[in-house]
Structures are given as C-alpha cells and as structure tokens.
Amino acid sequence: MKPRILLVEDERGLLLTLTDRLRDEGYEVETCSDGNSGFERASADSFDLILLDVMLPGKSGFDVCRDLRQRGVATPILMLTARGQTVDKVVGLKLGADDYLTKPFEMMELMARIEALLRRAPPVSPAAAAHQFGPLRVDFRSAEVSRDGKPVPLSAREFQLLRYFIEHRGATLSRDELLNEVWGYDTTPTTRTVDVHVAWLRQKLEENPRYPQLILTIHGLGYKFVG
Ligand code: CA
C-alpha cells in the first residue's frame, strides 16, 4: 500500500514539482491549493502525512494545523515555512505540527523528513485499544486523548511519546532511550527536545503541570510515567 500524502500549497510551480517528485518516490498524492479546502480534505479523509504550507489563501497553515488537532486528527504534519520565519516555526510546533522545513529546501531533505515522519507514525496495536487513567483516556486506535470525554489535542509526536510512556508504565526511561524510541533518528533532535515535549505533555495532561503526578522527573536519570 502506498503511503498517502496530502499536499497543501498555493504556489503552482512548487505544487507541481512536489507532486511529481512524491509520485516518483512511490507516494499517493492529493493536492489542495488553499487552507479551507486543505482543512476539509484532511478532516474528511485519512492520510499518512500532511505537507502544509504556512502562507495560504483562506485559512493559514497554522489555522489548519490547530483546527485539525482540535478535531483529533493526529496525522503527522510537516509545515513548509518561508525563509526567516523563525518565530513561526515555534508557533507551528506548539500548534501541533510535527516538523517544519524552511523554503527553499533541498528535495532530498524533504524526502528524508517525510520518511522519518512516516516511520514514526503510531502503529495500530490490537493488544491494547485504550488506556484510562483518572479522567484521561487514550485511544490507541484513533490516536485520540480525551479528558472527561472532551478531546485533548496532541501532536503526533506527543501522542507517540505518551504511548511509549504508557507502554513502559512504572519504568524509569532515560532521555536517550526516549529519543531513540520515539524520535528514532539521530539528526537534529537533542535530549532537550525530549524535555520540551514532556513539558508540553504535562501542560496538556497534568492537573497542575508544576507538580506533575503523571510524568515524574527522576533526577539524573530521566522520566517515569505512573498514570
Ligand atoms: Ca504559500
């Protein structure tokens, strides 16, 4: 089965170049050239990955990303930002994007990022369909988290990290182990990346993120999930 990619990009030239290249690489590609149709398409159908430009007519890429996560769509999102939008990159990741690439980029770089994100997509586990702790429920099949029935939007990476924690409940996990198991490649992410994602998970899941009860810090060693 070919991985399906949704490409949302309004620059016609880039859209065509990317579509050709992605198809050559063996992906099934669908395209949208504005934010609203991109959002509609991504929420109506299931894709393995979304390539999302930031500056789009209609809804911006940021709005599309945020609204998809709020809807519980956990598809990995790779954002394409214009040169110099450093602040925007941070905003994009906070809104639930999984990675970003600054234009203009090398095609090889884009392909490597896509492969890495697809490798990290959460596999369906038939063994455990869901995990409930307190008011929180994690559904592994739909990749959705809810608190008292209300959706808690997580990025695909945050979800994978949470999933790994749940699968290793009670074990002290080092930052290096988490990095290897959840991120799985050794280019840009550093152990600091783990800390940042743990902080984001705590913000979203803990009753009081300053005094975490679910993801504990084990000083000098790493983290332990006890939910
Ligand atoms: Ca654009």
PDB file of C-alpha atoms and ligand atoms in Angstrom:
ATOM      1  CA  MET A   1       0.000   0.000   0.000  1.00  0.00           C
ATOM      2  CA  LYS A   2       1.374   3.392  -0.990  1.00  0.00           C
ATOM      3  CA  PRO A   3       1.535   5.972   1.790  1.00  0.00           C
ATOM      4  CA  ARG A   4      -0.950   8.768   1.111  1.00  0.00           C
ATOM      5  CA  ILE A   5       0.206  12.346   1.334  1.00  0.00           C
ATOM      6  CA  LEU A   6      -1.962  15.445   1.306  1.00  0.00           C
ATOM      7  CA  LEU A   7      -0.068  18.406  -0.107  1.00  0.00           C
ATOM      8  CA  VAL A   8      -1.484  21.854   0.682  1.00  0.00           C
ATOM      9  CA  GLU A   9       0.436  24.502  -1.255  1.00  0.00           C
ATOM     10  CA  ASP A  10      -0.674  27.530  -3.251  1.00  0.00           C
ATOM     11  CA  GLU A  11       2.472  28.110  -5.316  1.00  0.00           C
ATOM     12  CA  ARG A  12       1.532  26.377  -8.514  1.00  0.00           C
ATOM     13  CA  GLY A  13       5.114  25.645  -9.622  1.00  0.00           C
ATOM     14  CA  LEU A  14       6.095  24.130  -6.294  1.00  0.00           C
ATOM     15  CA  LEU A  15       2.846  22.180  -6.114  1.00  0.00           C
ATOM     16  CA  LEU A  16       3.530  20.540  -9.475  1.00  0.00           C
ATOM     17  CA  THR A  17       7.212  19.884  -8.771  1.00  0.00           C
ATOM     18  CA  LEU A  18       6.461  18.350  -5.387  1.00  0.00           C
ATOM     19  CA  THR A  19       3.584  16.263  -6.689  1.00  0.00           C
ATOM     20  CA  ASP A  20       5.749  14.794  -9.460  1.00  0.00           C
ATOM     21  CA  ARG A  21       8.618  14.089  -7.141  1.00  0.00           C
ATOM     22  CA  LEU A  22       6.451  12.498  -4.448  1.00  0.00           C
ATOM     23  CA  ARG A  23       4.740  10.271  -7.003  1.00  0.00           C
ATOM     24  CA  ASP A  24       8.153   9.258  -8.368  1.00  0.00           C
ATOM     25  CA  GLU A  25       9.102   8.261  -4.839  1.00  0.00           C
ATOM     26  CA  GLY A  26       6.084   5.970  -4.676  1.00  0.00           C
ATOM     27  CA  TYR A  27       3.629   8.097  -2.696  1.00  0.00           C
ATOM     28  CA  GLU A  28      -0.004   8.621  -3.487  1.00  0.00           C
ATOM     29  CA  VAL A  29      -0.535  12.379  -3.566  1.00  0.00           C
ATOM     30  CA  GLU A  30      -3.602  14.565  -3.263  1.00  0.00           C
ATOM     31  CA  THR A  31      -3.349  18.316  -3.503  1.00  0.00           C
ATOM     32  CA  CYS A  32      -5.190  21.399  -2.287  1.00  0.00           C
ATOM     33  CA  SER A  33      -4.145  24.956  -3.026  1.00  0.00           C
ATOM     34  CA  ASP A  34      -5.861  26.849  -0.212  1.00  0.00           C
ATOM     35  CA  GLY A  35      -6.293  26.478   3.533  1.00  0.00           C
ATOM     36  CA  ASN A  36     -10.022  25.845   3.642  1.00  0.00           C
ATOM     37  CA  SER A  37     -10.045  23.002   1.153  1.00  0.00           C
ATOM     38  CA  GLY A  38      -6.900  21.592   2.781  1.00  0.00           C
ATOM     39  CA  PHE A  39      -8.653  21.505   6.135  1.00  0.00           C
ATOM     40  CA  GLU A  40     -11.808  19.948   4.650  1.00  0.00           C
ATOM     41  CA  ARG A  41      -9.810  17.304   2.813  1.00  0.00           C
ATOM     42  CA  ALA A  42      -7.625  16.432   5.813  1.00  0.00           C
ATOM     43  CA  SER A  43     -10.569  16.082   8.172  1.00  0.00           C
ATOM     44  CA  ALA A  44     -12.762  14.129   5.764  1.00  0.00           C
ATOM     45  CA  ASP A  45     -10.259  11.516   4.664  1.00  0.00           C
ATOM     46  CA  SER A  46      -7.315   9.712   6.222  1.00  0.00           C
ATOM     47  CA  PHE A  47      -3.772  10.432   5.107  1.00  0.00           C
ATOM     48  CA  ASP A  48      -0.422   9.173   6.310  1.00  0.00           C
ATOM     49  CA  LEU A  49       1.123  12.621   6.192  1.00  0.00           C
ATOM     50  CA  ILE A  50       0.156  16.237   5.511  1.00  0.00           C
ATOM     51  CA  LEU A  51       2.586  18.648   3.865  1.00  0.00           C
ATOM     52  CA  LEU A  52       1.272  22.043   4.827  1.00  0.00           C
ATOM     53  CA  ASP A  53       2.399  25.434   3.587  1.00  0.00           C
ATOM     54  CA  VAL A  54       2.053  28.274   6.127  1.00  0.00           C
ATOM     55  CA  MET A  55       1.123  31.178   3.864  1.00  0.00           C
ATOM     56  CA  LEU A  56      -2.062  30.077   2.125  1.00  0.00           C
ATOM     57  CA  PRO A  57      -5.121  31.841   0.771  1.00  0.00           C
ATOM     58  CA  GLY A  58      -8.078  31.463   3.126  1.00  0.00           C
ATOM     59  CA  LYS A  59      -7.136  29.650   6.329  1.00  0.00           C
ATOM     60  CA  SER A  60      -3.399  29.885   7.069  1.00  0.00           C
ATOM     61  CA  GLY A  61      -1.370  26.728   7.536  1.00  0.00           C
ATOM     62  CA  PHE A  62      -1.236  27.454  11.272  1.00  0.00           C
ATOM     63  CA  ASP A  63      -5.032  27.635  11.496  1.00  0.00           C
ATOM     64  CA  VAL A  64      -5.390  24.433   9.504  1.00  0.00           C
ATOM     65  CA  CYS A  65      -2.926  22.664  11.802  1.00  0.00           C
ATOM     66  CA  ARG A  66      -4.536  23.898  15.011  1.00  0.00           C
ATOM     67  CA  ASP A  67      -8.073  23.106  13.847  1.00  0.00           C
ATOM     68  CA  LEU A  68      -7.107  19.615  12.705  1.00  0.00           C
ATOM     69  CA  ARG A  69      -5.553  18.837  16.095  1.00  0.00           C
ATOM     70  CA  GLN A  70      -8.614  20.222  17.859  1.00  0.00           C
ATOM     71  CA  ARG A  71     -10.684  17.828  15.823  1.00  0.00           C
ATOM     72  CA  GLY A  72      -8.489  14.990  16.966  1.00  0.00           C
ATOM     73  CA  VAL A  73      -6.813  14.443  13.595  1.00  0.00           C
ATOM     74  CA  ALA A  74      -3.391  13.083  14.595  1.00  0.00           C
ATOM     75  CA  THR A  75      -1.889  12.721  11.105  1.00  0.00           C
ATOM     76  CA  PRO A  76       1.776  13.807  11.105  1.00  0.00           C
ATOM     77  CA  ILE A  77       2.081  17.360   9.767  1.00  0.00           C
ATOM     78  CA  LEU A  78       5.211  18.748   8.147  1.00  0.00           C
ATOM     79  CA  MET A  79       4.974  22.519   7.746  1.00  0.00           C
ATOM     80  CA  LEU A  80       6.656  24.447   4.971  1.00  0.00           C
ATOM     81  CA  THR A  81       7.662  27.905   6.143  1.00  0.00           C
ATOM     82  CA  ALA A  82       9.193  30.810   4.283  1.00  0.00           C
ATOM     83  CA  ARG A  83      12.773  31.806   4.967  1.00  0.00           C
ATOM     84  CA  GLY A  84      13.341  33.662   8.227  1.00  0.00           C
ATOM     85  CA  GLN A  85      10.015  32.833   9.876  1.00  0.00           C
ATOM     86  CA  THR A  86      11.808  31.537  12.974  1.00  0.00           C
ATOM     87  CA  VAL A  87       9.084  32.552  15.369  1.00  0.00           C
ATOM     88  CA  ASP A  88       6.555  30.926  13.082  1.00  0.00           C
ATOM     89  CA  LYS A  89       8.355  27.600  13.338  1.00  0.00           C
ATOM     90  CA  VAL A  90       7.954  27.633  17.091  1.00  0.00           C
ATOM     91  CA  VAL A  91       4.306  28.614  16.759  1.00  0.00           C
ATOM     92  CA  GLY A  92       3.755  25.790  14.269  1.00  0.00           C
ATOM     93  CA  LEU A  93       5.233  23.184  16.589  1.00  0.00           C
ATOM     94  CA  LYS A  94       3.180  24.487  19.503  1.00  0.00           C
ATOM     95  CA  LEU A  95       0.025  24.221  17.430  1.00  0.00           C
ATOM     96  CA  GLY A  96       0.700  20.544  16.890  1.00  0.00           C
ATOM     97  CA  ALA A  97       2.885  20.323  13.789  1.00  0.00           C
ATOM     98  CA  ASP A  98       5.478  17.542  13.923  1.00  0.00           C
ATOM     99  CA  ASP A  99       8.233  19.060  11.870  1.00  0.00           C
ATOM    100  CA  TYR A 100       8.927  22.025   9.626  1.00  0.00           C
ATOM    101  CA  LEU A 101      11.139  22.822   6.700  1.00  0.00           C
ATOM    102  CA  THR A 102      12.180  26.270   5.541  1.00  0.00           C
ATOM    103  CA  LYS A 103      11.806  27.207   1.888  1.00  0.00           C
ATOM    104  CA  PRO A 104      13.736  26.916  -0.306  1.00  0.00           C
ATOM    105  CA  PHE A 105      14.676  23.372   0.661  1.00  0.00           C
ATOM    106  CA  GLU A 106      16.552  20.533  -0.972  1.00  0.00           C
ATOM    107  CA  MET A 107      14.276  17.826  -2.294  1.00  0.00           C
ATOM    108  CA  MET A 108      16.498  15.195  -0.623  1.00  0.00           C
ATOM    109  CA  GLU A 109      15.990  16.887   2.722  1.00  0.00           C
ATOM    110  CA  LEU A 110      12.231  16.919   2.292  1.00  0.00           C
ATOM    111  CA  MET A 111      12.169  13.236   1.330  1.00  0.00           C
ATOM    112  CA  ALA A 112      14.275  12.334   4.379  1.00  0.00           C
ATOM    113  CA  ARG A 113      11.933  14.251   6.695  1.00  0.00           C
ATOM    114  CA  ILE A 114       8.881  12.615   5.147  1.00  0.00           C
ATOM    115  CA  GLU A 115      10.358   9.149   5.545  1.00  0.00           C
ATOM    116  CA  ALA A 116      11.291   9.862   9.147  1.00  0.00           C
ATOM    117  CA  LEU A 117       7.765  11.071   9.985  1.00  0.00           C
ATOM    118  CA  LEU A 118       6.148   8.107   8.285  1.00  0.00           C
ATOM    119  CA  ARG A 119       8.397   5.695  10.178  1.00  0.00           C
ATOM    120  CA  ARG A 120       7.278   7.286  13.409  1.00  0.00           C
ATOM    121  CA  ALA A 121       3.552   7.127  12.672  1.00  0.00           C
ATOM    122  CA  PRO A 122       1.948   5.179  15.510  1.00  0.00           C
ATOM    123  CA  PRO A 123       1.302   1.554  14.610  1.00  0.00           C
ATOM    124  CA  VAL A 124      -2.108   0.142  15.449  1.00  0.00           C
ATOM    125  CA  SER A 125      -1.857  -2.055  18.498  1.00  0.00           C
ATOM    126  CA  PRO A 126      -4.513  -4.750  18.608  1.00  0.00           C
ATOM    127  CA  ALA A 127      -3.422  -5.757  22.128  1.00  0.00           C
ATOM    128  CA  ALA A 128      -4.482  -2.617  23.959  1.00  0.00           C
ATOM    129  CA  ALA A 129      -7.095  -0.419  22.346  1.00  0.00           C
ATOM    130  CA  ALA A 130      -7.170   2.200  25.076  1.00  0.00           C
ATOM    131  CA  HIS A 131      -5.689   3.222  28.397  1.00  0.00           C
ATOM    132  CA  GLN A 132      -7.649   5.079  31.028  1.00  0.00           C
ATOM    133  CA  PHE A 133      -6.119   6.909  33.976  1.00  0.00           C
ATOM    134  CA  GLY A 134      -8.173   9.225  36.099  1.00  0.00           C
ATOM    135  CA  PRO A 135     -10.300  11.442  33.868  1.00  0.00           C
ATOM    136  CA  LEU A 136      -7.945  10.836  30.934  1.00  0.00           C
ATOM    137  CA  ARG A 137      -8.496   8.280  28.241  1.00  0.00           C
ATOM    138  CA  VAL A 138      -6.024   7.417  25.483  1.00  0.00           C
ATOM    139  CA  ASP A 139      -7.456   5.639  22.478  1.00  0.00           C
ATOM    140  CA  PHE A 140      -4.628   3.932  20.579  1.00  0.00           C
ATOM    141  CA  ARG A 141      -6.693   3.118  17.518  1.00  0.00           C
ATOM    142  CA  SER A 142      -7.940   6.607  16.797  1.00  0.00           C
ATOM    143  CA  ALA A 143      -4.836   8.218  18.362  1.00  0.00           C
ATOM    144  CA  GLU A 144      -7.094  10.437  20.439  1.00  0.00           C
ATOM    145  CA  VAL A 145      -6.823  11.610  24.008  1.00  0.00           C
ATOM    146  CA  SER A 146      -9.762  12.910  25.981  1.00  0.00           C
ATOM    147  CA  ARG A 147     -10.389  14.312  29.439  1.00  0.00           C
ATOM    148  CA  ASP A 148     -13.886  13.635  30.771  1.00  0.00           C
ATOM    149  CA  GLY A 149     -14.913  12.925  27.201  1.00  0.00           C
ATOM    150  CA  LYS A 150     -13.545  16.193  25.817  1.00  0.00           C
ATOM    151  CA  PRO A 151     -10.761  15.915  23.234  1.00  0.00           C
ATOM    152  CA  VAL A 152      -7.240  16.936  24.260  1.00  0.00           C
ATOM    153  CA  PRO A 153      -5.333  17.852  21.084  1.00  0.00           C
ATOM    154  CA  LEU A 154      -1.857  16.304  20.893  1.00  0.00           C
ATOM    155  CA  SER A 155       0.632  16.397  18.057  1.00  0.00           C
ATOM    156  CA  ALA A 156       1.516  13.031  16.535  1.00  0.00           C
ATOM    157  CA  ARG A 157       4.881  13.206  18.288  1.00  0.00           C
ATOM    158  CA  GLU A 158       3.330  13.996  21.650  1.00  0.00           C
ATOM    159  CA  PHE A 159       0.966  11.098  21.171  1.00  0.00           C
ATOM    160  CA  GLN A 160       3.823   8.716  20.356  1.00  0.00           C
ATOM    161  CA  LEU A 161       5.722   9.883  23.410  1.00  0.00           C
ATOM    162  CA  LEU A 162       2.663   9.370  25.600  1.00  0.00           C
ATOM    163  CA  ARG A 163       2.100   5.970  24.076  1.00  0.00           C
ATOM    164  CA  TYR A 164       5.684   4.945  24.811  1.00  0.00           C
ATOM    165  CA  PHE A 165       5.277   6.138  28.389  1.00  0.00           C
ATOM    166  CA  ILE A 166       2.083   4.130  28.798  1.00  0.00           C
ATOM    167  CA  GLU A 167       3.680   1.016  27.308  1.00  0.00           C
ATOM    168  CA  HIS A 168       6.523   1.386  29.816  1.00  0.00           C
ATOM    169  CA  ARG A 169       4.465   2.452  32.766  1.00  0.00           C
ATOM    170  CA  GLY A 170       6.440   2.474  36.016  1.00  0.00           C
ATOM    171  CA  ALA A 171       9.835   2.238  34.336  1.00  0.00           C
ATOM    172  CA  THR A 172      12.441   4.992  34.549  1.00  0.00           C
ATOM    173  CA  LEU A 173      13.190   5.994  30.980  1.00  0.00           C
ATOM    174  CA  SER A 174      16.312   7.937  30.075  1.00  0.00           C
ATOM    175  CA  ARG A 175      16.149  10.875  27.656  1.00  0.00           C
ATOM    176  CA  ASP A 176      18.376   8.940  25.256  1.00  0.00           C
ATOM    177  CA  GLU A 177      16.046   5.944  25.269  1.00  0.00           C
ATOM    178  CA  LEU A 178      13.030   8.180  24.641  1.00  0.00           C
ATOM    179  CA  LEU A 179      14.856   9.966  21.849  1.00  0.00           C
ATOM    180  CA  ASN A 180      15.849   6.687  20.199  1.00  0.00           C
ATOM    181  CA  GLU A 181      12.480   5.020  20.607  1.00  0.00           C
ATOM    182  CA  VAL A 182      10.134   7.920  19.929  1.00  0.00           C
ATOM    183  CA  TRP A 183      12.105  10.092  17.526  1.00  0.00           C
ATOM    184  CA  GLY A 184      14.119   7.247  16.097  1.00  0.00           C
ATOM    185  CA  TYR A 185      16.685   9.165  14.102  1.00  0.00           C
ATOM    186  CA  ASP A 186      19.779  10.980  15.129  1.00  0.00           C
ATOM    187  CA  THR A 187      19.897  14.252  13.191  1.00  0.00           C
ATOM    188  CA  THR A 188      18.502  17.412  14.787  1.00  0.00           C
ATOM    189  CA  PRO A 189      16.637  16.305  17.924  1.00  0.00           C
ATOM    190  CA  THR A 190      18.579  16.520  21.166  1.00  0.00           C
ATOM    191  CA  THR A 191      17.720  15.394  24.661  1.00  0.00           C
ATOM    192  CA  ARG A 192      16.382  18.937  25.121  1.00  0.00           C
ATOM    193  CA  THR A 193      13.714  18.002  22.558  1.00  0.00           C
ATOM    194  CA  VAL A 194      12.534  15.303  24.958  1.00  0.00           C
ATOM    195  CA  ASP A 195      12.287  17.800  27.811  1.00  0.00           C
ATOM    196  CA  VAL A 196      10.295  20.219  25.675  1.00  0.00           C
ATOM    197  CA  HIS A 197       7.816  17.538  24.620  1.00  0.00           C
ATOM    198  CA  VAL A 198       7.471  16.248  28.177  1.00  0.00           C
ATOM    199  CA  ALA A 199       6.715  19.828  29.242  1.00  0.00           C
ATOM    200  CA  TRP A 200       4.060  20.126  26.545  1.00  0.00           C
ATOM    201  CA  LEU A 201       2.506  16.791  27.542  1.00  0.00           C
ATOM    202  CA  ARG A 202       2.411  17.916  31.149  1.00  0.00           C
ATOM    203  CA  GLN A 203       0.749  21.186  30.131  1.00  0.00           C
ATOM    204  CA  LYS A 204      -1.945  19.255  28.343  1.00  0.00           C
ATOM    205  CA  LEU A 205      -2.421  16.324  30.694  1.00  0.00           C
ATOM    206  CA  GLU A 206      -1.413  17.199  34.227  1.00  0.00           C
ATOM    207  CA  GLU A 207      -3.885  18.802  36.589  1.00  0.00           C
ATOM    208  CA  ASN A 208      -1.082  21.057  37.829  1.00  0.00           C
ATOM    209  CA  PRO A 209       1.872  20.963  35.400  1.00  0.00           C
ATOM    210  CA  ARG A 210       4.155  22.481  38.044  1.00  0.00           C
ATOM    211  CA  TYR A 211       3.600  19.475  40.301  1.00  0.00           C
ATOM    212  CA  PRO A 212       3.339  16.585  37.861  1.00  0.00           C
ATOM    213  CA  GLN A 213       1.561  13.469  39.066  1.00  0.00           C
ATOM    214  CA  LEU A 214       1.645  11.505  35.807  1.00  0.00           C
ATOM    215  CA  ILE A 215       5.071  12.047  34.262  1.00  0.00           C
ATOM    216  CA  LEU A 216       7.601  12.241  37.064  1.00  0.00           C
ATOM    217  CA  THR A 217      11.118  13.605  36.727  1.00  0.00           C
ATOM    218  CA  ILE A 218      13.664  11.140  38.079  1.00  0.00           C
ATOM    219  CA  HIS A 219      16.629  13.401  38.744  1.00  0.00           C
ATOM    220  CA  GLY A 220      19.785  12.439  36.901  1.00  0.00           C
ATOM    221  CA  LEU A 221      18.032   9.550  35.154  1.00  0.00           C
ATOM    222  CA  GLY A 222      15.040  10.652  33.126  1.00  0.00           C
ATOM    223  CA  TYR A 223      11.272  10.278  33.413  1.00  0.00           C
ATOM    224  CA  LYS A 224       8.791   7.805  34.800  1.00  0.00           C
ATOM    225  CA  PHE A 225       5.117   7.561  33.820  1.00  0.00           C
ATOM    226  CA  VAL A 226       2.869   6.472  36.667  1.00  0.00           C
ATOM    227  CA  GLY A 227      -0.624   7.231  35.282  1.00  0.00           C
TER     228      GLY A 227
HETATM  229 CA    CA B   1       2.275  29.895   0.101  1.00  0.00          CA
END
